[in-house]
Tab-separated table of C-alpha atoms in Angstrom:
chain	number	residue	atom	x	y	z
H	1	UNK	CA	-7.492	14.020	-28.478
H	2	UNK	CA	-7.543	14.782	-32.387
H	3	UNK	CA	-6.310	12.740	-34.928
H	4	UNK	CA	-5.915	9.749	-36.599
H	5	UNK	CA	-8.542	7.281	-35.087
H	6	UNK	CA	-12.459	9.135	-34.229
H	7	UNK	CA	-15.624	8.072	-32.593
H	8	UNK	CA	-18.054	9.927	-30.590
H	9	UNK	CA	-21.368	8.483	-29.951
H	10	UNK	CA	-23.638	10.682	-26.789
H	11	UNK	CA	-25.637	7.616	-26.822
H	12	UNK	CA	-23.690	6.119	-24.099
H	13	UNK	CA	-23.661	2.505	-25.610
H	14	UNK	CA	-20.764	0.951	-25.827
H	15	UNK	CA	-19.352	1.242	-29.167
H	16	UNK	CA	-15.604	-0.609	-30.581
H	17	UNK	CA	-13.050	0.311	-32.953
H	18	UNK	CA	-9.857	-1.704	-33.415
H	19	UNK	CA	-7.110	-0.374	-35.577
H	20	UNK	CA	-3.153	-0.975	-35.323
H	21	UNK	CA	-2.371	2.249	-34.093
H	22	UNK	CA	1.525	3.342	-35.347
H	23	UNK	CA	4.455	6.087	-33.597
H	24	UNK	CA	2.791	9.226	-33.878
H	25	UNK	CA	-0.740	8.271	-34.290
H	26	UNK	CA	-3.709	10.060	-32.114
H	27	UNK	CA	-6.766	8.606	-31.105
H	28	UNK	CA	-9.987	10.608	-30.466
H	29	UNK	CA	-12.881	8.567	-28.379
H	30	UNK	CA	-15.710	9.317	-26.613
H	31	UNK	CA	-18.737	7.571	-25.549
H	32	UNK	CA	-20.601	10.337	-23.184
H	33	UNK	CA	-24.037	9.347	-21.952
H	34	UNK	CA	-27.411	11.589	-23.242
H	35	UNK	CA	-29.370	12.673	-21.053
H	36	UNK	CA	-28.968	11.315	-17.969
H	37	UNK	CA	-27.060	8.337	-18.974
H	38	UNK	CA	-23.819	6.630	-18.307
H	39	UNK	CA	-20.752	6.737	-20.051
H	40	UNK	CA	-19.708	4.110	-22.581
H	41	UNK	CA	-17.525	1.369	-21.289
H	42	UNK	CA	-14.108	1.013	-22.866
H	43	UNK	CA	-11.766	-1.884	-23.078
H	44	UNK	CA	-7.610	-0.475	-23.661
H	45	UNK	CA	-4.992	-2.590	-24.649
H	46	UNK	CA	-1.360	-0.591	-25.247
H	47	UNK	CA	0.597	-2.585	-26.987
H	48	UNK	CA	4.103	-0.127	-27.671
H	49	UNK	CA	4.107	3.346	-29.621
H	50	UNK	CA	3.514	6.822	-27.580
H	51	UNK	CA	0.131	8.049	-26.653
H	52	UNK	CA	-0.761	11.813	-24.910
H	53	UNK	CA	-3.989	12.721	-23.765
H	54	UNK	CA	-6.137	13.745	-20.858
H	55	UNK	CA	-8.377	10.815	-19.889
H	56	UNK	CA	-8.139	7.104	-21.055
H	57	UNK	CA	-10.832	4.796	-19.883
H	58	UNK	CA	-14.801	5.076	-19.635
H	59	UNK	CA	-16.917	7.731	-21.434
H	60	UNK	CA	-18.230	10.493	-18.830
H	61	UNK	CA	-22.012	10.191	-17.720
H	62	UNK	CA	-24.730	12.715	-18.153
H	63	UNK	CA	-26.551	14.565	-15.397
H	64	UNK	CA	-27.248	11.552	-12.991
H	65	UNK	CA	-25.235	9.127	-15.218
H	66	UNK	CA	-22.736	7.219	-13.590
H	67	UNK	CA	-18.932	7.163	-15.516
H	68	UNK	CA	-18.242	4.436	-17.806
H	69	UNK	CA	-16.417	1.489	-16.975
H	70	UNK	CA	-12.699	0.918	-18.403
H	71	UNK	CA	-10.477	-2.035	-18.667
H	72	UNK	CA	-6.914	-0.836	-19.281
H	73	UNK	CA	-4.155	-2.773	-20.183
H	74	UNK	CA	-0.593	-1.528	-20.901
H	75	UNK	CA	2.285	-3.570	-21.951
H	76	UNK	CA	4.840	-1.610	-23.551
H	77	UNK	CA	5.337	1.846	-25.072
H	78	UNK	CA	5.064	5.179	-23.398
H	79	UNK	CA	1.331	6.930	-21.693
H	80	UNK	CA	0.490	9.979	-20.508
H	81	UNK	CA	-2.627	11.071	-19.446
H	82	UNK	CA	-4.465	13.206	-17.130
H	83	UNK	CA	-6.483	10.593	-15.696
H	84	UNK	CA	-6.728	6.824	-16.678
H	85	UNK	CA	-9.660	4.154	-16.309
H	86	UNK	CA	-13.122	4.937	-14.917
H	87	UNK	CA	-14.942	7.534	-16.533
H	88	UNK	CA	-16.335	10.597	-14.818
H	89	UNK	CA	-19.625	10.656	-13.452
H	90	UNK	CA	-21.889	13.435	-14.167
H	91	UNK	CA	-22.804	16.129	-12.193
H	92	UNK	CA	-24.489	14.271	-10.009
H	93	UNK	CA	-23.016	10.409	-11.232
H	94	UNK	CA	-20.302	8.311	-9.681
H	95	UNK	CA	-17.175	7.720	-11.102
H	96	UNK	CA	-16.629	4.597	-13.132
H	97	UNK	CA	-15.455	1.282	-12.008
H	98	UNK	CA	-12.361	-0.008	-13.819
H	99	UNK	CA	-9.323	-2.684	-13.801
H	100	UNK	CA	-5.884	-2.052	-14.267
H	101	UNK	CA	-3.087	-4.439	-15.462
H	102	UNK	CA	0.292	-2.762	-15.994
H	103	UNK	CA	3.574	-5.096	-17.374
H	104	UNK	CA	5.290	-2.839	-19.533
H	105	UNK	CA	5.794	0.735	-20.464
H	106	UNK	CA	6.121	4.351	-19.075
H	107	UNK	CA	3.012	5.891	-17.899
H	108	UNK	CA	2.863	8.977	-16.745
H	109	UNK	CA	-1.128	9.411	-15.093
H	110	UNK	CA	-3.406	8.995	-12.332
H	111	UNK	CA	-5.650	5.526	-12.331
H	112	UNK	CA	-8.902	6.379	-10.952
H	113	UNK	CA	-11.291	3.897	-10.196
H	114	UNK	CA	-14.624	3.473	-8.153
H	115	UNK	CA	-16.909	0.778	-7.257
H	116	UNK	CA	-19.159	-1.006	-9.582
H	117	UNK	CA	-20.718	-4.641	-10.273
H	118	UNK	CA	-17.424	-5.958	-10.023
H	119	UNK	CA	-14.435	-5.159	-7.611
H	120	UNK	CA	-12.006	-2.605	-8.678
H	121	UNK	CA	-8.457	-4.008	-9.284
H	122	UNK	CA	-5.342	-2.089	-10.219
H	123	UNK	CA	-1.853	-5.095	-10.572
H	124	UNK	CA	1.458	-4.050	-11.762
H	125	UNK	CA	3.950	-6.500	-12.819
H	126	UNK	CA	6.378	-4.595	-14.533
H	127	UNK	CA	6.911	-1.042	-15.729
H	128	UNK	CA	6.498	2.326	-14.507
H	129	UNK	CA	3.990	4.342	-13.459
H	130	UNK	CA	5.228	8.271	-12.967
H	131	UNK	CA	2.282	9.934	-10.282
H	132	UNK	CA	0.900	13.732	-10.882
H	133	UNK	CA	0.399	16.624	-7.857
H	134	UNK	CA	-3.241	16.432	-7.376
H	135	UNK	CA	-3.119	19.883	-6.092
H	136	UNK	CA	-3.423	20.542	-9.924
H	137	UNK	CA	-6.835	22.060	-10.581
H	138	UNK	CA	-7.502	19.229	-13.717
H	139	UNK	CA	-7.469	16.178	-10.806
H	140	UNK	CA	-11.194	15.661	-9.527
H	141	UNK	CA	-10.024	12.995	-6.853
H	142	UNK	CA	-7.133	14.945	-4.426
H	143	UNK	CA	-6.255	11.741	-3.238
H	144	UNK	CA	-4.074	8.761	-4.523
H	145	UNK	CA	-0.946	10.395	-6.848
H	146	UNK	CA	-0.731	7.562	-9.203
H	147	UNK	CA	-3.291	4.765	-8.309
H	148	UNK	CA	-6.778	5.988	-6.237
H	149	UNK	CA	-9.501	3.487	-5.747
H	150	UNK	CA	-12.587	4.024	-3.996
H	151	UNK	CA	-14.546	0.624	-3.454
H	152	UNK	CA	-15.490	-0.831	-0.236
H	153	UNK	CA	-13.374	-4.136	-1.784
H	154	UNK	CA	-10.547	-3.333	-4.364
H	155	UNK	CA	-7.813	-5.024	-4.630
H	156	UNK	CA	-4.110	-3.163	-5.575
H	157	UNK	CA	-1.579	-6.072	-6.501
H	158	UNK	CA	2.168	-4.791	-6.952
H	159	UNK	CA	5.056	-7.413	-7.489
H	160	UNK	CA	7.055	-5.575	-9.870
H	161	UNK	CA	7.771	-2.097	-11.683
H	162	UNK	CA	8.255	1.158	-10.278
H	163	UNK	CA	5.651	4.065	-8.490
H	164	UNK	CA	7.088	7.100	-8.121
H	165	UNK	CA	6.779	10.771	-7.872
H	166	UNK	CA	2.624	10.925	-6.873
H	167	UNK	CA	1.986	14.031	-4.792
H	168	UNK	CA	-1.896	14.167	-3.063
H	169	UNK	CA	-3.544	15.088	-0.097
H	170	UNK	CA	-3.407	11.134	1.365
H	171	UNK	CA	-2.071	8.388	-0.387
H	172	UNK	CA	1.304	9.995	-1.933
H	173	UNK	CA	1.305	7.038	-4.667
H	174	UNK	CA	-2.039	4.723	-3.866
H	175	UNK	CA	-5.198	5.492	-1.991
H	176	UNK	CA	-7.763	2.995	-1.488
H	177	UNK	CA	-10.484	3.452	0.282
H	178	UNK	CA	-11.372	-0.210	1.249
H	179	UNK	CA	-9.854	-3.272	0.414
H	180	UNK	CA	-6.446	-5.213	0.459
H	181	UNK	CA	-3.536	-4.257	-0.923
H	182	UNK	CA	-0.577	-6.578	-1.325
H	183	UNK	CA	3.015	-5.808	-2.758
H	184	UNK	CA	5.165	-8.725	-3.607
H	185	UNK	CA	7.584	-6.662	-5.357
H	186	UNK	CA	8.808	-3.808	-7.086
H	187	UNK	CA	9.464	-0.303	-5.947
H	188	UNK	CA	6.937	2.279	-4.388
H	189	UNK	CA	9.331	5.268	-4.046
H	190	UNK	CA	9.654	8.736	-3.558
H	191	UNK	CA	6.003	9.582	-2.753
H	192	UNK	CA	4.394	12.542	-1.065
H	193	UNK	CA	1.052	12.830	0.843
H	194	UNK	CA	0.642	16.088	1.964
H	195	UNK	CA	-1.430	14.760	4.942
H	196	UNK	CA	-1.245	10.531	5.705
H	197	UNK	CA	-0.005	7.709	3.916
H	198	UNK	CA	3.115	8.819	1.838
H	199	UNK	CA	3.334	6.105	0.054
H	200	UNK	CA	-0.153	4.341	0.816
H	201	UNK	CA	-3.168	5.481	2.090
H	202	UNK	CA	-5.451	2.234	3.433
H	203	UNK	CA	-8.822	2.802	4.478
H	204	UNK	CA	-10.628	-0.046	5.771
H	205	UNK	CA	-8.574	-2.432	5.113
H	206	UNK	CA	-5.550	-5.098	5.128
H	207	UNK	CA	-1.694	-4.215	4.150
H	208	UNK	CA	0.443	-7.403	3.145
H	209	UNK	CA	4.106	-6.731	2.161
H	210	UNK	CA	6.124	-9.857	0.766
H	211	UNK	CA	8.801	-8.411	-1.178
H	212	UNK	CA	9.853	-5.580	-2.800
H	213	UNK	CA	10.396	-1.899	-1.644
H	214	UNK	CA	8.649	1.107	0.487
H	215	UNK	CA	11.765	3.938	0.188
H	216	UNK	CA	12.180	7.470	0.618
H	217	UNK	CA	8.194	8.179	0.813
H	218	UNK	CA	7.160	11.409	2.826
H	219	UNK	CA	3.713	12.394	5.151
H	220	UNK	CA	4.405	16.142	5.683
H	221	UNK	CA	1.678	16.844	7.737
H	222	UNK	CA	0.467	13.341	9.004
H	223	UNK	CA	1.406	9.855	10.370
H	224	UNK	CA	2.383	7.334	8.005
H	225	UNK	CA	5.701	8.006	6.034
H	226	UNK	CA	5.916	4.415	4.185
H	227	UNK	CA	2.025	3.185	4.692
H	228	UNK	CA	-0.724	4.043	6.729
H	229	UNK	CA	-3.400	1.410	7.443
H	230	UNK	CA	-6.761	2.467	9.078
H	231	UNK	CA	-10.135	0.153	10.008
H	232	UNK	CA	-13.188	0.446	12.311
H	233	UNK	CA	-13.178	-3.545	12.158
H	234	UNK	CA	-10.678	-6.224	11.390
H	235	UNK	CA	-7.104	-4.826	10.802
H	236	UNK	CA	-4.319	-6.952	9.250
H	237	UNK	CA	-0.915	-6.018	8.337
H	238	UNK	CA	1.741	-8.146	7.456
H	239	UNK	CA	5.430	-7.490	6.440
H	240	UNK	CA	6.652	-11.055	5.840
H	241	UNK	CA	9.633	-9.780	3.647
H	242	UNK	CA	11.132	-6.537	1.891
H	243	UNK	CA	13.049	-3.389	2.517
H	244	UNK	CA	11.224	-0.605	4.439
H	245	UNK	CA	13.397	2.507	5.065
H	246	UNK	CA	14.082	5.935	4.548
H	247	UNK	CA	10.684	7.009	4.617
H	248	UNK	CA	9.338	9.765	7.290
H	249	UNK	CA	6.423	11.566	8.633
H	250	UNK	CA	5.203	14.705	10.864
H	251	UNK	CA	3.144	13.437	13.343
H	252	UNK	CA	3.686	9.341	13.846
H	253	UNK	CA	4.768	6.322	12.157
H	254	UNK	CA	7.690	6.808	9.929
H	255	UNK	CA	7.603	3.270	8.351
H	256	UNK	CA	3.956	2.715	9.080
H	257	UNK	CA	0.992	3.880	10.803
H	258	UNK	CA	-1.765	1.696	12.202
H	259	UNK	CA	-4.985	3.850	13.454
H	260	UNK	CA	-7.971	1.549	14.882
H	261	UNK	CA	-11.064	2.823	16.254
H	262	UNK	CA	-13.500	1.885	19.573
H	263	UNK	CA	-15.300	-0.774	17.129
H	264	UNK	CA	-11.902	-2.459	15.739
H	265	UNK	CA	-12.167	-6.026	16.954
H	266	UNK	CA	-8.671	-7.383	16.391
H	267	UNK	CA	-5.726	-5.788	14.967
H	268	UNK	CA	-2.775	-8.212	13.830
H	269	UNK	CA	0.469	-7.394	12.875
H	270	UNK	CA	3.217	-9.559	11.515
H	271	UNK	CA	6.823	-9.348	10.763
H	272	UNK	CA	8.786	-11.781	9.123
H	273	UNK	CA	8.216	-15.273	8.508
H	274	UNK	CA	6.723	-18.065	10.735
H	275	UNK	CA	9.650	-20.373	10.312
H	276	UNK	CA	11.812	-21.932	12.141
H	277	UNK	CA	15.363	-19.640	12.753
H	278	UNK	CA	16.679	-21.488	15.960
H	279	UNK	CA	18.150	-24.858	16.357
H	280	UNK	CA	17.594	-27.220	19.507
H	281	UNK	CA	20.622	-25.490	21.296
H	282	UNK	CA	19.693	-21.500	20.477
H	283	UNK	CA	22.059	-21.334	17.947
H	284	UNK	CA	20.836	-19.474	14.667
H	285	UNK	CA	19.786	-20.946	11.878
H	286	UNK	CA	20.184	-19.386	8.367
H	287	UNK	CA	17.667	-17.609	7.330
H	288	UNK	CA	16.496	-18.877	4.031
H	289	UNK	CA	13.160	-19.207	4.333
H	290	UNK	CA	12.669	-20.940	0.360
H	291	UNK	CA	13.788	-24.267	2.757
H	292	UNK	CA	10.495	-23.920	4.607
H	293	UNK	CA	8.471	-23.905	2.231
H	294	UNK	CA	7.916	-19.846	1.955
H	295	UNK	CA	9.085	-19.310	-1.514
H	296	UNK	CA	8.083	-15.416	-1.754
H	297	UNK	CA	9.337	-14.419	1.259
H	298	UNK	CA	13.376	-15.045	0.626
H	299	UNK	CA	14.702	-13.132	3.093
H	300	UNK	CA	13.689	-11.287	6.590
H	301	UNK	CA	12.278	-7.692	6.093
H	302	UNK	CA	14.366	-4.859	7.173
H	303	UNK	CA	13.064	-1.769	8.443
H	304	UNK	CA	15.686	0.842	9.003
H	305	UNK	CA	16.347	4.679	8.864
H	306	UNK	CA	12.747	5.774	8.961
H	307	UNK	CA	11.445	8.772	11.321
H	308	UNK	CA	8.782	11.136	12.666
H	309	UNK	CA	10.177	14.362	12.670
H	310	UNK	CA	7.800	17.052	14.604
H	311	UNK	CA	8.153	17.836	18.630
H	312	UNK	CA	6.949	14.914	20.549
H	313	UNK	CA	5.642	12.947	17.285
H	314	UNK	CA	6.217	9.122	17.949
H	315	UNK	CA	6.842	5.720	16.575
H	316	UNK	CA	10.092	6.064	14.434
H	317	UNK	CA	9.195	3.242	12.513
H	318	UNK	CA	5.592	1.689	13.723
H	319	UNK	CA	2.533	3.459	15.412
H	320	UNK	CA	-0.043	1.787	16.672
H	321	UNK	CA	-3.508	3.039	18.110
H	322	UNK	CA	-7.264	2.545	18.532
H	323	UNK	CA	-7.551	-0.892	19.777
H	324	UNK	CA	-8.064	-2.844	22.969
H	325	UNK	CA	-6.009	-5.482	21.751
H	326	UNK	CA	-2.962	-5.654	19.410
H	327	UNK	CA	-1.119	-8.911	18.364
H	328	UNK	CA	2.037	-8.064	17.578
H	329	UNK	CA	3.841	-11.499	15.651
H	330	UNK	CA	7.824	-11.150	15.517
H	331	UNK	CA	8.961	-14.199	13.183
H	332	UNK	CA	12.290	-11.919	11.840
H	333	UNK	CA	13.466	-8.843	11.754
H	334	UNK	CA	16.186	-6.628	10.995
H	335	UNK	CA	15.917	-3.220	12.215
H	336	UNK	CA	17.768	-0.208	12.751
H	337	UNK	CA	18.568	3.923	12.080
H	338	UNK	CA	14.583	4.175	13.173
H	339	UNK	CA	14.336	7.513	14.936
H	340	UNK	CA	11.297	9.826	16.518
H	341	UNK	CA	11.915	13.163	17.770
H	342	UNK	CA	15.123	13.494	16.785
H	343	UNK	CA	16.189	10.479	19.127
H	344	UNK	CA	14.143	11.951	21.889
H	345	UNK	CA	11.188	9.604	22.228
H	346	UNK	CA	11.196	6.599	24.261
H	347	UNK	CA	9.566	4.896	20.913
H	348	UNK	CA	12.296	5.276	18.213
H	349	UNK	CA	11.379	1.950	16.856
H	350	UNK	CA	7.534	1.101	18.085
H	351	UNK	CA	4.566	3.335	20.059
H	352	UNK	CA	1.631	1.559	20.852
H	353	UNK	CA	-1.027	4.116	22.373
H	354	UNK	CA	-3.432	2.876	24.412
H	355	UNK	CA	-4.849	-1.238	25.096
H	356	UNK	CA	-2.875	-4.372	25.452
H	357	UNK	CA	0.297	-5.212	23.371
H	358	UNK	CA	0.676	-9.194	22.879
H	359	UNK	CA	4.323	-9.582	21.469
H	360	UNK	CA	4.359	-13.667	20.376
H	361	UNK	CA	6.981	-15.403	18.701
H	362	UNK	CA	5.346	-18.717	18.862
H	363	UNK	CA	4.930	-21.219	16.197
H	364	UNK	CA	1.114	-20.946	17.221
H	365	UNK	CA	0.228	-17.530	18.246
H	366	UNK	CA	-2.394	-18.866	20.251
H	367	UNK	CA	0.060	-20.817	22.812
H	368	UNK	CA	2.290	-19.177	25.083
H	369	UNK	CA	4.937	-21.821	25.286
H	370	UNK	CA	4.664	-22.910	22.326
H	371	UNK	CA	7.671	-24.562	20.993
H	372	UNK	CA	10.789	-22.317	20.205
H	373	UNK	CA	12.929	-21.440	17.840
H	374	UNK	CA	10.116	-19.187	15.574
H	375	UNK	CA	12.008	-15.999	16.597
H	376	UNK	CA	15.170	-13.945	14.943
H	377	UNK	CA	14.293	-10.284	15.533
H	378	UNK	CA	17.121	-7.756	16.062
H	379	UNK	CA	15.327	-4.440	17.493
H	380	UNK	CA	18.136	-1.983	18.053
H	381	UNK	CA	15.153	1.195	18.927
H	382	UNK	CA	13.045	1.275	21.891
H	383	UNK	CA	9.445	0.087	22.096
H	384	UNK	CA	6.681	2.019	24.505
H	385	UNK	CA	3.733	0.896	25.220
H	386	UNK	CA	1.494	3.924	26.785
H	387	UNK	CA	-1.926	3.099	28.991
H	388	UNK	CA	-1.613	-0.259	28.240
H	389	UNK	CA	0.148	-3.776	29.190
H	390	UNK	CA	2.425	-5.885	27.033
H	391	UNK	CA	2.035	-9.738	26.963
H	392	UNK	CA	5.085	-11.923	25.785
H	393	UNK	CA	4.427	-15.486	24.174
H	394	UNK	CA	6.799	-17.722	22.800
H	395	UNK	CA	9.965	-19.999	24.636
H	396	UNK	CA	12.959	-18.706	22.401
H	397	UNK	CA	16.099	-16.820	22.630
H	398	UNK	CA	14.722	-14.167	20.492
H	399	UNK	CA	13.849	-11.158	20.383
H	400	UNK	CA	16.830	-9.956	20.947
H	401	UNK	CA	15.942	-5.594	22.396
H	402	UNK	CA	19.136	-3.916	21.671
H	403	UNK	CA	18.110	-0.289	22.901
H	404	UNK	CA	16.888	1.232	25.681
């Protein structure tokens, strides 16, 4: 920057300056590390006003100095920035660990974030958060358009606000490299990854969707239009609640793409909620699931009018691969307009490659006539299951296969 507000220290202690910072101001701050040092850390709090520059966050580290770490908080007013949070590593340093708490504002950046003492979290409340093109030769890290976070345990927490318009090589909006992520609402739309995960990128890790939306997200050359989840151990994902649709991909997985590996132990996967949606007699019961107790989850998820779009690519809406054993939990669904191949493939709506597909609706997934009534899916695309067997538990009229 140049302006208003200056400090530079090469020291690479941490240094503070607080001033009310009006419209039109600038700030200029650095806290590089001598020598070999790290960066200064930096705590950010954006209040409202407009503020350009190219990196927000930690101070950049010296030879074999890590980054600085950043706490950034933004709660109104508009940001852009080449890069904001962790500080850049030098030449032979890490990048800086950060946090991220967004309620408010436009932003206009990429978050970058790596692992440190403490856990790396990135939550959005409100807001929102405009990605970049990586391809751009002022990105470092390729991956991860708007949010990229690489720690072995970070945490990305979404439940309202908008991500839109990241472009990278994985992770169109988010990539992180090991962790959980959980969206309870808002919008992740109109992503691009130019290989997998258009709209996230999951590596090692856990995907839990309660709310909110996954739209119009794109993997040109990969698998995973909406998401795309990937472990060598335990593998959760869970879409309780929330719109998936009108996402696509290449190669497989249009809504989502679940890869395991030889040394994945379990892989889990569960739509909808696990509440009651029969009565005694089979009829259907409303599905408001705030009466059961499952107060962010209000309605069943639909998945609809995703695809795969390449020759012979597979899984419309869900691929699934790597493991010896998937359980596959069907609570409620609504799903349709799920394609692969043009209509072609025998898995428009599910392909599971490979190992043993259990498909429960029971109250306790660990029963196979369990007690009924825990199922409401409406699957109007095929399933296929390939080298493999499928396992059915639950005593209910659902699911209800509508296609071929």
């Amino acid at each position: 920057y140049t302006g208003d507000i200056k400090g530079v220290d090469n020291s690479g202690k941490s240094s503070v300056i607080e001033k009310e910072v009006k419209a039109g101001d600038m700030i200029y701050f650095v806290c590089n590390g001598g020598g070999n040092g790290a960066g200064g850390d930096a705590t950010i709090r954006i209040k409202g006003g407009e503020l350009t520059s190219k990196a927000i966050g930690g101070g950049v580290g010296a030879g074999s100095g890590n980054g600085g770490s950043a706490s950034v908080t933004v709660e109104d007013g508009k940001l852009t920035a080449t890069t904001i949070g962790g500080g850049k590593g030098g030449a032979s340093g890490a990048l800086g660990n950060a946090t991220a708490n967004i309620s408010g504002g436009e932003i206009k950046g990429q978050f970058v974030m790596a692992q440190g003492a403490n856990p790396c979290v990135f939550t959005m409340t409100g807001g929102t958060l405009q990605g970049v093109d990586t391809s751009s030769e002022e990105y470092t890290y390729k991956n991860g358009g708007a949010v990229y976070i690489q720690d072995t345990n970070g945490k990305v927490e979404i439940s309202g606000g908008t991500i839109r318009g990241g472009v990278a090589e994985n992770g169109g909006a988010i990539y992180l490299g090991g962790g959980d992520v959980y969206i309870y609402g808002g919008s992740i739309t109109g992503n691009t990854a130019r290989q997998n995960g258009g709209g996230v990128y999951v590596g090692n890790g856990n995907f839990y969707m309660e709310g909110g939306s996954l739209s119009g997200n794109h993997a040109e050359s990969g698998s995973g239009g909406g998401a795309y989840v990937h472990g060598s151990d335990h593998i959760r994902v869970s879409v309780r609640s929330g719109v998936i649709e009108n996402n696509n991909a290449s190669i497989h997985g249009g809504a989502i793409a679940v890869i395991g590996s030889e040394t994945t132990n379990d892989l889990i996967i569960t739509i909808g909620a696990k509440v009651k949606h029969y009565d005694e007699t089979g009829n259907r019961i409303a599905c408001d699931h705030k009466e059961h107790g499952e107060a962010a989850q209000s309605e069943c998820p639909v998945i609809q009018n995703n695809r795969v779009t390449a020759e012979d690519s597979e899984g419309g809406a869900f691929y699934i691969t790597g493991n010896y054993e998937t359980q596959f939990n069907t609570y409620c669904l609504v799903e349709s307009g799920n394609t692969a191949d043009g209509g072609k493939s025998k898995s428009d709506f599910m392909k599971v490659d490979g190992g043993k597909l259990v498909i429960s609706t029971s109250q306790d997934d660990s029963v196979e006539d369990a007690a009924g009534g825990y199922g409401n899916i409406e699957v109007a695309g095929s399933f296929h299951v390939q080298g493999g067997q499928v396992q059915l538990k639950g005593d209910n009229p659902a699911p209800h296969l509508l296609g071929a």
